[in-house]
Backbone as JSON, one array per atom type, in Angstrom:
{
  "sequence": "MASVLVVEDDQFVRSALIRHLTDAAHTVRSVGTALEALREVAHFRFDVVVLDLGLPDLDGSEALKMLRGITDVPVIIATARDDESEIVRLLNAGADDYLTKPFSVEHLSARMAAVLRRSRAAGPEAAPSTVLSVGGLTVDPLRRQAELDGVRLDLTRREFDLLAFLAARPGVVVPRKELLAEVWQQSYGDDQTIDVHLSWLRRKLGETAARPRYLHTLRGVGVKLEPPAGAGQSR",
  "N": [[-26.55, 14.79, 13.38], [-23.33, 13.32, 13.7], [-20.2, 11.98, 12.52], [-17.96, 10.54, 14.63], [-14.68, 10.25, 15.97], [-13.29, 8.83, 18.75], [-10.48, 9.2, 20.64], [-8.97, 7.73, 23.09], [-7.35, 6.38, 25.87], [-8.14, 5.53, 28.39], [-10.26, 3.2, 29.52], [-12.67, 3.41, 30.96], [-13.44, 6.14, 30.72], [-13.54, 6.26, 27.97], [-15.61, 4.42, 27.32], [-17.77, 5.74, 28.5], [-17.92, 8.09, 26.98], [-18.45, 7.03, 24.44], [-20.95, 5.84, 24.89], [-22.56, 8.07, 25.56], [-22.32, 9.71, 23.24], [-23.33, 8.02, 21.28], [-25.95, 7.7, 22.22], [-26.78, 10.24, 21.66], [-27.24, 10.1, 19.0], [-25.02, 10.12, 17.35], [-22.55, 8.73, 15.12], [-20.1, 6.56, 16.16], [-16.67, 5.77, 16.41], [-13.89, 4.26, 18.04], [-10.59, 4.42, 19.46], [-7.51, 3.5, 21.17], [-4.93, 4.41, 20.94], [-2.44, 6.61, 19.44], [-1.4, 5.87, 16.92], [-3.33, 4.1, 16.01], [-5.38, 5.92, 15.71], [-4.44, 7.48, 13.58], [-4.51, 5.59, 11.53], [-7.26, 5.2, 11.41], [-8.3, 7.74, 10.53], [-7.18, 7.76, 8.08], [-8.56, 5.91, 6.68], [-11.29, 6.25, 7.07], [-13.95, 8.66, 6.97], [-14.4, 11.34, 9.09], [-16.39, 13.61, 11.05], [-15.57, 14.93, 13.3], [-12.89, 14.75, 15.68], [-12.23, 13.55, 18.9], [-9.7, 14.01, 21.0], [-7.51, 12.61, 23.28], [-4.7, 13.61, 25.28], [-2.87, 12.13, 26.79], [-1.72, 9.57, 25.68], [-0.7, 6.11, 25.22], [1.28, 5.46, 23.29], [2.14, 7.69, 21.75], [2.57, 11.13, 22.58], [-0.32, 13.16, 22.81], [-0.06, 15.68, 21.62], [1.87, 15.32, 19.66], [0.49, 13.48, 18.16], [-1.57, 15.11, 17.25], [-0.16, 16.83, 15.55], [0.62, 15.0, 13.57], [-1.86, 14.16, 12.65], [-2.77, 16.53, 11.53], [-1.18, 16.61, 9.35], [-2.35, 14.95, 7.5], [-5.08, 15.32, 7.41], [-7.87, 17.61, 7.65], [-9.81, 17.41, 9.52], [-11.94, 18.53, 12.12], [-10.58, 18.88, 15.4], [-11.01, 18.18, 18.77], [-9.41, 18.7, 21.71], [-9.12, 16.7, 24.58], [-8.3, 16.55, 27.82], [-6.47, 16.15, 30.95], [-4.64, 18.09, 31.42], [-4.06, 21.47, 32.24], [-2.58, 23.72, 31.76], [-2.11, 27.0, 30.72], [-0.34, 27.93, 28.71], [0.17, 25.58, 27.35], [-2.35, 25.02, 26.31], [-2.68, 27.18, 24.54], [-0.57, 26.65, 22.79], [-1.37, 24.23, 21.63], [-3.75, 24.95, 20.36], [-2.73, 26.72, 18.49], [-1.32, 24.9, 17.06], [-3.17, 23.59, 15.6], [-5.42, 22.46, 16.8], [-8.96, 22.55, 17.25], [-10.55, 23.06, 19.41], [-10.64, 22.86, 23.04], [-10.87, 20.88, 25.89], [-10.89, 20.57, 29.38], [-10.35, 17.91, 31.55], [-12.03, 16.99, 34.61], [-14.96, 16.87, 32.53], [-18.34, 17.62, 31.63], [-20.67, 15.6, 29.77], [-22.53, 17.09, 28.48], [-21.22, 19.51, 28.17], [-19.2, 18.74, 26.38], [-20.82, 18.06, 24.19], [-21.87, 20.57, 23.52], [-19.54, 21.94, 22.77], [-18.76, 20.36, 20.59], [-20.91, 20.83, 18.82], [-20.51, 23.55, 18.27], [-17.98, 23.53, 17.03], [-18.54, 21.95, 14.79], [-20.38, 23.57, 13.47], [-18.73, 25.72, 12.72], [-16.95, 24.34, 11.09], [-18.55, 23.38, 8.99], [-19.33, 25.72, 7.9], [-17.08, 26.71, 6.85], [-14.6, 27.02, 4.16], [-13.74, 27.68, 0.69], [-14.72, 30.9, -0.41], [-17.48, 32.18, -2.31], [-18.12, 30.07, -4.23], [-18.03, 28.69, -7.48], [-20.97, 28.59, -9.55], [-21.39, 26.83, -11.57], [-20.75, 23.59, -13.05], [-17.46, 22.43, -13.14], [-15.18, 21.52, -15.68], [-12.37, 19.69, -16.53], [-10.55, 18.19, -18.77], [-11.08, 14.77, -18.32], [-12.08, 15.18, -15.85], [-14.57, 16.26, -13.63], [-16.01, 18.76, -11.6], [-18.28, 19.65, -9.19], [-19.03, 22.35, -7.51], [-21.21, 23.25, -5.92], [-22.73, 20.99, -5.22], [-20.7, 19.67, -4.11], [-19.25, 17.53, -5.25], [-17.14, 15.35, -7.1], [-15.92, 13.89, -10.1], [-14.02, 11.48, -11.91], [-13.49, 10.59, -15.11], [-16.14, 9.7, -15.14], [-16.36, 8.31, -12.76], [-17.11, 8.49, -9.38], [-15.31, 10.46, -7.06], [-13.91, 9.91, -3.89], [-13.48, 12.21, -1.68], [-11.86, 14.09, 0.91], [-12.99, 16.91, 2.89], [-11.1, 19.05, 2.68], [-9.51, 18.16, 0.58], [-11.36, 18.26, -1.5], [-11.91, 21.04, -1.54], [-9.4, 22.02, -2.31], [-9.08, 20.82, -4.85], [-11.3, 21.92, -6.22], [-10.69, 24.64, -6.16], [-8.38, 24.77, -7.76], [-9.39, 23.67, -10.12], [-11.08, 25.63, -10.98], [-9.36, 27.34, -12.11], [-7.99, 26.42, -14.51], [-4.9, 25.4, -15.88], [-3.58, 27.55, -14.82], [-0.89, 28.64, -12.86], [-0.86, 28.41, -9.49], [0.3, 30.15, -6.74], [1.81, 28.85, -3.73], [1.37, 30.32, -1.4], [-1.01, 31.57, -1.99], [-2.73, 29.37, -2.12], [-2.66, 28.55, 0.57], [-3.86, 30.77, 1.73], [-6.41, 30.96, 0.49], [-7.57, 28.36, 0.38], [-6.87, 27.07, 2.78], [-7.35, 29.11, 4.51], [-5.33, 30.52, 5.84], [-2.75, 32.78, 6.69], [-0.15, 32.16, 6.73], [1.99, 29.24, 6.78], [3.01, 25.74, 6.86], [4.66, 24.35, 4.09], [4.52, 21.64, 3.86], [2.0, 20.83, 4.56], [0.45, 21.43, 2.29], [1.78, 19.8, 0.44], [1.26, 17.21, 1.42], [-1.54, 17.01, 1.16], [-1.75, 17.33, -1.61], [-0.43, 15.02, -2.41], [-2.16, 13.02, -1.48], [-4.41, 13.68, -2.98], [-3.45, 13.32, -5.58], [-3.12, 10.55, -5.55], [-5.76, 9.7, -5.52], [-6.54, 10.59, -7.96], [-5.23, 8.9, -9.55], [-2.52, 9.21, -10.19], [0.99, 10.19, -9.92], [3.53, 12.24, -8.34], [5.85, 12.02, -9.81], [4.89, 11.11, -12.22], [2.78, 12.93, -13.38], [-0.66, 13.67, -14.27], [-2.92, 15.39, -14.14], [-2.36, 17.17, -12.01], [0.2, 19.44, -11.54], [3.3, 20.35, -10.28], [5.25, 23.19, -9.95], [8.37, 23.66, -9.07], [9.22, 25.8, -6.45], [7.5, 27.7, -7.37], [4.6, 27.15, -7.74], [1.4, 25.47, -8.02], [-0.46, 23.81, -10.57], [-3.47, 22.86, -12.28], [-4.33, 20.96, -15.02], [-5.68, 19.57, -18.09], [-4.81, 16.22, -19.18], [-2.28, 15.67, -21.68], [-3.48, 16.1, -24.93], [-6.12, 15.87, -24.2], [-9.4, 17.26, -24.11], [-10.84, 20.42, -22.99], [-13.09, 22.25, -21.01], [-15.32, 24.72, -19.58]],
  "CA": [[-25.73, 13.6, 13.64], [-21.97, 13.45, 13.19], [-19.32, 10.83, 12.63], [-16.98, 10.96, 15.65], [-13.62, 9.34, 16.39], [-12.85, 9.07, 20.11], [-9.13, 8.68, 20.87], [-8.89, 7.77, 24.56], [-6.85, 5.1, 26.34], [-8.83, 5.15, 29.63], [-11.43, 2.45, 29.08], [-13.88, 3.91, 31.62], [-13.8, 7.4, 30.06], [-13.86, 5.93, 26.58], [-16.94, 3.81, 27.28], [-18.77, 6.76, 28.83], [-18.06, 8.98, 25.82], [-19.11, 6.28, 23.37], [-22.35, 5.67, 25.25], [-23.25, 9.35, 25.46], [-22.37, 10.17, 21.85], [-24.24, 7.12, 20.57], [-27.3, 8.07, 22.65], [-27.11, 11.51, 21.01], [-27.44, 9.78, 17.58], [-23.8, 10.23, 16.57], [-21.87, 7.5, 14.76], [-18.85, 6.64, 16.93], [-15.61, 4.77, 16.4], [-12.96, 4.62, 19.11], [-9.29, 3.75, 19.53], [-6.81, 3.84, 22.4], [-3.57, 4.86, 20.68], [-2.29, 7.61, 18.37], [-1.2, 5.22, 15.63], [-4.63, 3.6, 15.58], [-6.14, 7.09, 15.28], [-3.95, 7.84, 12.24], [-5.05, 4.61, 10.59], [-8.7, 5.44, 11.27], [-8.6, 8.91, 9.7], [-6.71, 7.48, 6.73], [-9.49, 5.0, 6.01], [-12.67, 6.64, 7.28], [-14.2, 10.09, 7.01], [-15.02, 11.76, 10.34], [-16.75, 15.02, 11.17], [-14.82, 15.5, 14.41], [-12.07, 13.82, 16.48], [-12.03, 13.91, 20.3], [-8.34, 13.48, 21.18], [-6.84, 12.68, 24.58], [-3.26, 13.86, 25.12], [-2.06, 11.14, 27.49], [-1.83, 8.28, 25.0], [0.43, 5.25, 25.58], [2.34, 5.33, 22.28], [2.62, 9.02, 21.38], [1.86, 12.2, 23.24], [-1.39, 13.66, 21.96], [0.37, 16.85, 20.84], [2.52, 14.77, 18.48], [-0.58, 12.88, 17.37], [-2.26, 16.22, 16.59], [0.7, 17.27, 14.45], [0.56, 14.0, 12.52], [-3.2, 14.22, 12.09], [-2.87, 17.72, 10.69], [-0.44, 16.36, 8.11], [-3.11, 14.15, 6.54], [-6.5, 15.65, 7.38], [-8.28, 18.86, 8.26], [-10.96, 17.13, 10.37], [-11.89, 19.27, 13.39], [-10.06, 18.11, 16.54], [-11.23, 18.72, 20.11], [-8.5, 18.1, 22.69], [-9.74, 16.39, 25.87], [-7.18, 16.14, 28.66], [-6.42, 16.67, 32.32], [-3.69, 19.2, 31.47], [-4.77, 22.75, 32.25], [-1.62, 24.8, 31.65], [-2.58, 27.92, 29.68], [0.6, 27.97, 27.59], [-0.04, 24.34, 26.6], [-3.6, 25.19, 25.58], [-2.4, 28.1, 23.43], [0.31, 25.96, 21.84], [-2.14, 23.22, 20.89], [-4.67, 25.65, 19.47], [-1.92, 27.24, 17.38], [-0.83, 23.75, 16.29], [-4.23, 23.05, 14.75], [-6.61, 22.0, 17.52], [-10.1, 23.44, 17.05], [-11.08, 23.41, 20.73], [-9.89, 22.25, 24.13], [-11.67, 20.62, 27.09], [-10.09, 20.08, 30.48], [-11.03, 16.91, 32.38], [-13.26, 16.33, 34.15], [-15.96, 17.72, 31.89], [-19.63, 16.95, 31.47], [-20.97, 15.22, 28.41], [-23.26, 18.22, 27.91], [-20.2, 20.48, 27.76], [-18.6, 18.2, 25.17], [-21.8, 18.18, 23.11], [-21.96, 21.98, 23.11], [-18.31, 22.28, 22.05], [-18.82, 19.67, 19.3], [-21.86, 21.53, 17.97], [-19.9, 24.81, 17.83], [-16.91, 23.19, 16.1], [-19.15, 21.47, 13.55], [-20.96, 24.72, 12.78], [-17.64, 26.45, 12.08], [-16.37, 23.5, 10.05], [-19.46, 23.3, 7.85], [-19.44, 27.05, 7.29], [-15.77, 27.06, 6.27], [-14.37, 26.62, 2.77], [-13.53, 28.81, -0.21], [-15.89, 31.74, -0.6], [-17.96, 32.43, -3.66], [-17.92, 28.9, -5.06], [-18.67, 28.83, -8.79], [-22.29, 27.97, -9.6], [-21.42, 25.87, -12.66], [-19.87, 22.43, -12.95], [-16.17, 22.67, -13.78], [-14.68, 20.36, -16.41], [-10.97, 19.76, -16.95], [-10.31, 16.86, -19.3], [-12.08, 13.81, -17.85], [-12.4, 15.52, -14.46], [-15.66, 17.2, -13.43], [-16.13, 19.2, -10.21], [-19.51, 20.39, -8.93], [-18.81, 23.03, -6.23], [-22.41, 23.39, -5.11], [-23.06, 19.67, -4.67], [-19.45, 19.18, -3.52], [-18.98, 16.23, -5.82], [-16.16, 15.34, -8.19], [-15.83, 12.62, -10.8], [-12.93, 11.31, -12.86], [-13.92, 9.66, -16.15], [-17.44, 9.17, -14.77], [-16.31, 7.6, -11.48], [-17.16, 9.42, -8.24], [-14.11, 10.51, -6.23], [-14.17, 10.01, -2.46], [-12.53, 13.23, -1.24], [-12.09, 14.78, 2.18], [-13.44, 18.29, 2.69], [-10.0, 19.88, 2.23], [-9.11, 17.7, -0.75], [-12.31, 18.81, -2.46], [-11.69, 22.48, -1.63], [-8.18, 22.23, -3.08], [-9.35, 20.45, -6.24], [-12.24, 22.88, -6.81], [-9.99, 25.92, -6.34], [-7.5, 24.64, -8.91], [-10.19, 23.39, -11.31], [-11.66, 26.9, -11.41], [-8.27, 28.1, -12.72], [-7.23, 25.42, -15.27], [-3.71, 25.87, -16.56], [-2.97, 28.69, -14.11], [-0.01, 28.26, -11.76], [-1.31, 29.09, -8.26], [1.35, 30.14, -5.72], [1.47, 28.14, -2.5], [0.82, 31.28, -0.44], [-2.41, 31.78, -2.34], [-3.45, 28.17, -1.7], [-2.81, 28.61, 2.03], [-4.79, 31.85, 2.09], [-7.76, 30.76, -0.03], [-8.09, 27.02, 0.68], [-6.69, 26.78, 4.21], [-7.69, 30.31, 5.27], [-4.18, 30.83, 6.68], [-1.85, 33.76, 6.08], [1.16, 31.51, 6.65], [1.91, 27.84, 7.18], [4.05, 24.83, 6.42], [4.42, 23.81, 2.76], [4.27, 20.2, 3.96], [0.55, 20.66, 4.59], [0.01, 21.4, 0.9], [2.37, 18.63, -0.21], [0.56, 16.0, 1.87], [-2.86, 16.98, 0.53], [-1.55, 17.08, -3.04], [-0.07, 13.62, -2.55], [-3.39, 12.23, -1.32], [-5.28, 13.98, -4.11], [-2.87, 12.65, -6.75], [-3.4, 9.12, -5.44], [-7.16, 9.48, -5.89], [-6.65, 10.88, -9.39], [-4.52, 7.85, -10.26], [-1.24, 9.7, -10.71], [2.03, 10.44, -8.93], [4.3, 13.47, -8.6], [6.82, 11.71, -10.86], [4.16, 10.93, -13.46], [1.52, 13.67, -13.22], [-1.6, 13.78, -15.38], [-3.68, 16.61, -13.95], [-1.72, 18.07, -11.05], [1.61, 19.69, -11.87], [3.98, 21.24, -9.33], [6.42, 23.91, -10.44], [9.19, 23.86, -7.87], [9.52, 27.18, -6.09], [6.52, 28.62, -7.95], [3.25, 26.84, -7.29], [0.74, 24.26, -8.5], [-1.52, 24.05, -11.55], [-4.26, 21.71, -12.72], [-4.66, 21.06, -16.44], [-6.01, 18.25, -18.63], [-3.68, 15.48, -19.75], [-1.95, 16.02, -23.07], [-4.39, 15.55, -25.92], [-7.5, 15.87, -23.72], [-10.11, 18.52, -24.29], [-11.08, 21.18, -21.76], [-14.17, 23.24, -21.07], [-15.78, 25.15, -18.27]],
  "C": [[-24.37, 13.77, 13.0], [-21.24, 12.12, 13.33], [-18.14, 11.23, 13.5], [-15.95, 9.86, 15.89], [-13.17, 9.75, 17.79], [-11.49, 8.41, 20.3], [-8.83, 8.83, 22.35], [-8.44, 6.41, 25.06], [-7.48, 4.64, 27.65], [-10.16, 4.5, 29.26], [-12.72, 2.96, 29.69], [-14.36, 5.19, 30.93], [-14.26, 7.13, 28.63], [-15.27, 5.36, 26.45], [-18.03, 4.82, 27.55], [-19.0, 7.69, 27.65], [-18.8, 8.28, 24.68], [-20.6, 6.16, 23.65], [-23.14, 6.97, 25.07], [-23.4, 9.79, 24.01], [-23.31, 9.31, 21.01], [-25.68, 7.44, 20.93], [-27.76, 9.37, 21.99], [-27.2, 11.36, 19.49], [-26.21, 10.0, 16.72], [-23.28, 8.83, 16.23], [-20.47, 7.56, 15.36], [-17.94, 5.46, 16.64], [-14.61, 5.2, 17.46], [-11.69, 3.79, 19.04], [-8.58, 4.22, 20.79], [-5.39, 4.33, 22.2], [-3.54, 5.86, 19.53], [-2.17, 6.95, 17.0], [-2.5, 4.62, 15.1], [-5.49, 4.76, 15.07], [-5.74, 7.5, 13.87], [-4.48, 6.87, 11.19], [-6.54, 4.85, 10.34], [-8.99, 6.61, 10.33], [-8.11, 8.7, 8.27], [-7.72, 6.64, 5.94], [-10.96, 5.38, 6.13], [-12.79, 8.16, 7.33], [-14.95, 10.42, 8.3], [-15.37, 13.24, 10.28], [-15.98, 15.7, 12.29], [-14.05, 14.39, 15.14], [-11.96, 14.39, 17.89], [-10.75, 13.22, 20.73], [-7.82, 13.71, 22.6], [-5.35, 12.91, 24.35], [-2.4, 12.77, 25.73], [-2.19, 9.76, 26.9], [-0.59, 7.43, 25.25], [1.56, 5.19, 24.57], [2.95, 6.66, 21.87], [1.88, 10.05, 22.22], [0.84, 12.78, 22.27], [-1.0, 14.86, 21.14], [1.09, 16.41, 19.57], [1.49, 14.14, 17.55], [-1.33, 13.96, 16.6], [-1.46, 16.69, 15.39], [0.62, 16.31, 13.28], [-0.82, 13.98, 11.85], [-3.34, 15.39, 11.12], [-2.1, 17.56, 9.39], [-1.26, 15.64, 7.06], [-4.59, 14.51, 6.46], [-6.77, 16.99, 8.04], [-9.5, 18.66, 9.16], [-10.86, 17.93, 11.68], [-11.47, 18.36, 14.56], [-10.35, 18.86, 17.84], [-10.31, 17.97, 21.07], [-9.25, 17.89, 23.99], [-8.67, 15.82, 26.78], [-7.26, 16.73, 30.05], [-5.46, 17.84, 32.44], [-4.43, 20.53, 31.38], [-3.82, 23.95, 32.18], [-2.0, 25.7, 30.47], [-1.65, 27.95, 28.48], [0.46, 26.72, 26.71], [-1.3, 24.44, 25.74], [-3.37, 26.06, 24.34], [-1.57, 27.41, 22.36], [-0.47, 24.96, 20.98], [-3.14, 23.86, 19.94], [-3.92, 26.21, 18.26], [-1.42, 26.11, 16.48], [-1.93, 23.1, 15.46], [-5.43, 22.48, 15.46], [-7.73, 23.02, 17.33], [-10.74, 23.87, 18.38], [-10.38, 22.56, 21.76], [-10.8, 22.1, 25.34], [-10.77, 20.03, 28.17], [-10.91, 19.09, 31.31], [-11.0, 17.33, 33.85], [-14.21, 17.32, 33.51], [-17.25, 16.92, 31.73], [-19.85, 16.6, 30.01], [-21.76, 16.33, 27.71], [-22.3, 19.3, 27.4], [-19.54, 20.02, 26.46], [-19.55, 18.36, 23.98], [-21.89, 19.6, 22.59], [-20.73, 22.39, 22.32], [-18.3, 21.62, 20.66], [-19.74, 20.4, 18.33], [-21.25, 22.82, 17.42], [-18.81, 24.54, 16.79], [-17.47, 22.75, 14.75], [-19.79, 22.6, 12.77], [-19.88, 25.5, 12.04], [-17.08, 25.66, 10.91], [-17.24, 23.49, 8.8], [-19.64, 24.64, 7.16], [-18.16, 27.44, 6.58], [-15.68, 26.6, 4.83], [-14.22, 27.84, 1.9], [-14.81, 29.58, -0.43], [-16.23, 31.84, -2.08], [-17.67, 31.26, -4.61], [-18.65, 29.07, -6.39], [-19.99, 28.07, -8.83], [-22.39, 26.93, -10.69], [-20.46, 24.72, -12.4], [-18.6, 22.72, -13.74], [-15.7, 21.39, -14.46], [-13.25, 20.62, -16.87], [-10.6, 18.36, -17.43], [-11.43, 15.92, -18.88], [-12.52, 14.06, -16.42], [-13.54, 16.53, -14.43], [-15.8, 17.49, -11.94], [-17.39, 20.06, -10.08], [-19.38, 21.05, -7.56], [-20.04, 23.1, -5.34], [-22.82, 22.07, -4.47], [-21.86, 19.03, -3.97], [-19.19, 17.73, -3.93], [-17.98, 16.36, -6.96], [-16.11, 13.94, -8.79], [-14.63, 12.64, -11.74], [-13.33, 10.22, -13.84], [-15.21, 8.95, -15.74], [-17.5, 8.43, -13.45], [-16.22, 8.61, -10.33], [-15.88, 9.32, -7.4], [-14.51, 10.69, -4.76], [-13.12, 10.94, -1.86], [-12.88, 13.75, 0.14], [-12.51, 16.22, 1.88], [-12.32, 19.16, 2.13], [-9.51, 19.46, 0.85], [-10.06, 18.26, -1.81], [-12.1, 20.31, -2.65], [-10.47, 22.79, -2.5], [-8.42, 21.94, -4.57], [-10.25, 21.48, -6.91], [-11.56, 24.22, -7.08], [-9.11, 25.88, -7.58], [-8.29, 24.43, -10.21], [-10.85, 24.66, -11.85], [-10.64, 27.77, -12.13], [-7.41, 27.16, -13.56], [-6.05, 26.04, -16.02], [-2.99, 27.02, -15.9], [-2.12, 28.19, -12.95], [-0.4, 29.1, -10.53], [-0.2, 29.01, -7.22], [0.88, 29.44, -4.44], [0.88, 29.09, -1.46], [-0.65, 31.55, -0.72], [-3.27, 30.58, -1.94], [-3.69, 28.19, -0.2], [-3.87, 29.64, 2.42], [-6.22, 31.52, 1.68], [-8.36, 29.41, 0.35], [-8.02, 26.71, 2.16], [-7.07, 27.96, 5.11], [-6.6, 30.68, 6.27], [-3.27, 31.81, 5.95], [-0.43, 33.21, 5.97], [1.0, 30.08, 7.1], [3.05, 27.04, 6.59], [3.71, 24.28, 5.04], [4.1, 22.31, 2.8], [2.77, 19.91, 3.99], [0.0, 20.54, 3.17], [0.51, 20.14, 0.22], [1.63, 17.35, 0.14], [-0.81, 15.9, 1.19], [-2.76, 16.75, -0.98], [-1.22, 15.61, -3.29], [-1.31, 12.73, -2.47], [-4.33, 12.45, -2.49], [-4.77, 13.3, -5.38], [-3.21, 11.15, -6.73], [-4.83, 8.83, -5.89], [-7.42, 9.8, -7.36], [-5.88, 9.86, -10.23], [-3.21, 8.29, -10.87], [-0.25, 9.85, -9.57], [2.74, 11.75, -9.29], [5.3, 13.24, -9.73], [6.16, 11.56, -12.22], [2.8, 11.61, -13.36], [0.66, 13.61, -14.48], [-2.35, 15.11, -15.3], [-2.95, 17.64, -13.08], [-0.23, 18.2, -11.33], [2.18, 20.71, -10.88], [5.19, 21.87, -10.0], [7.24, 24.32, -9.23], [9.51, 25.34, -7.66], [8.51, 28.19, -6.62], [5.12, 28.33, -7.43], [2.73, 25.57, -7.93], [-0.3, 24.65, -9.55], [-2.23, 22.73, -11.86], [-4.63, 21.93, -14.18], [-4.95, 19.67, -16.98], [-4.78, 17.55, -19.16], [-3.46, 15.86, -21.21], [-2.91, 15.33, -24.02], [-5.83, 15.54, -25.49], [-8.12, 17.23, -23.93], [-10.36, 19.17, -22.94], [-12.2, 22.16, -21.98], [-14.57, 23.62, -19.68], [-17.27, 25.45, -18.35]]
}
């Protein structure tokens, strides 16, 4: 079972997808515009997003770009467009798969299953087997749980991967290229991706870039995680 966000403005198609996915035991939420989709992913955790391109407020390709700025949730594009160059462009822009309308619900289910398998298998390799402690922050890579001063943190998959990677190297300045390669599994990319995730992670740690406690950015160098001044540290 997966948590699915359907972004589709055609009410007939939308209802059919909701009915099928619900019958298949998935939890489904649905919206009809790009801005509603952005609000949804900002407030709820999804396993996959099914995104139509022909939305009334923003083209789906722009919506994809904005989604990728705030989340790494797998995105399956569902559209009537079948131009090969468009497909390649969207896949390079961060889409995980692409379905051309009309498609069967069985086809969508198979693509969703494949995307979810890849998503759940992804993440930093060789996760440490011990709980990491940095000041009042604890990170358990195997259980994929993190706590700050005893309070459980609600993190997205990528936020947790980023935090765990830095927590395993307390006090070490990690270059942005290394973060892209190890956390995002990308050899190159936009620094804005890292900045957005750091911003969201800082918010959940109760700090800001102007007043950091754990996360410190060294302009032009990289990022490090260390305990607040005066706090103890152990691993």
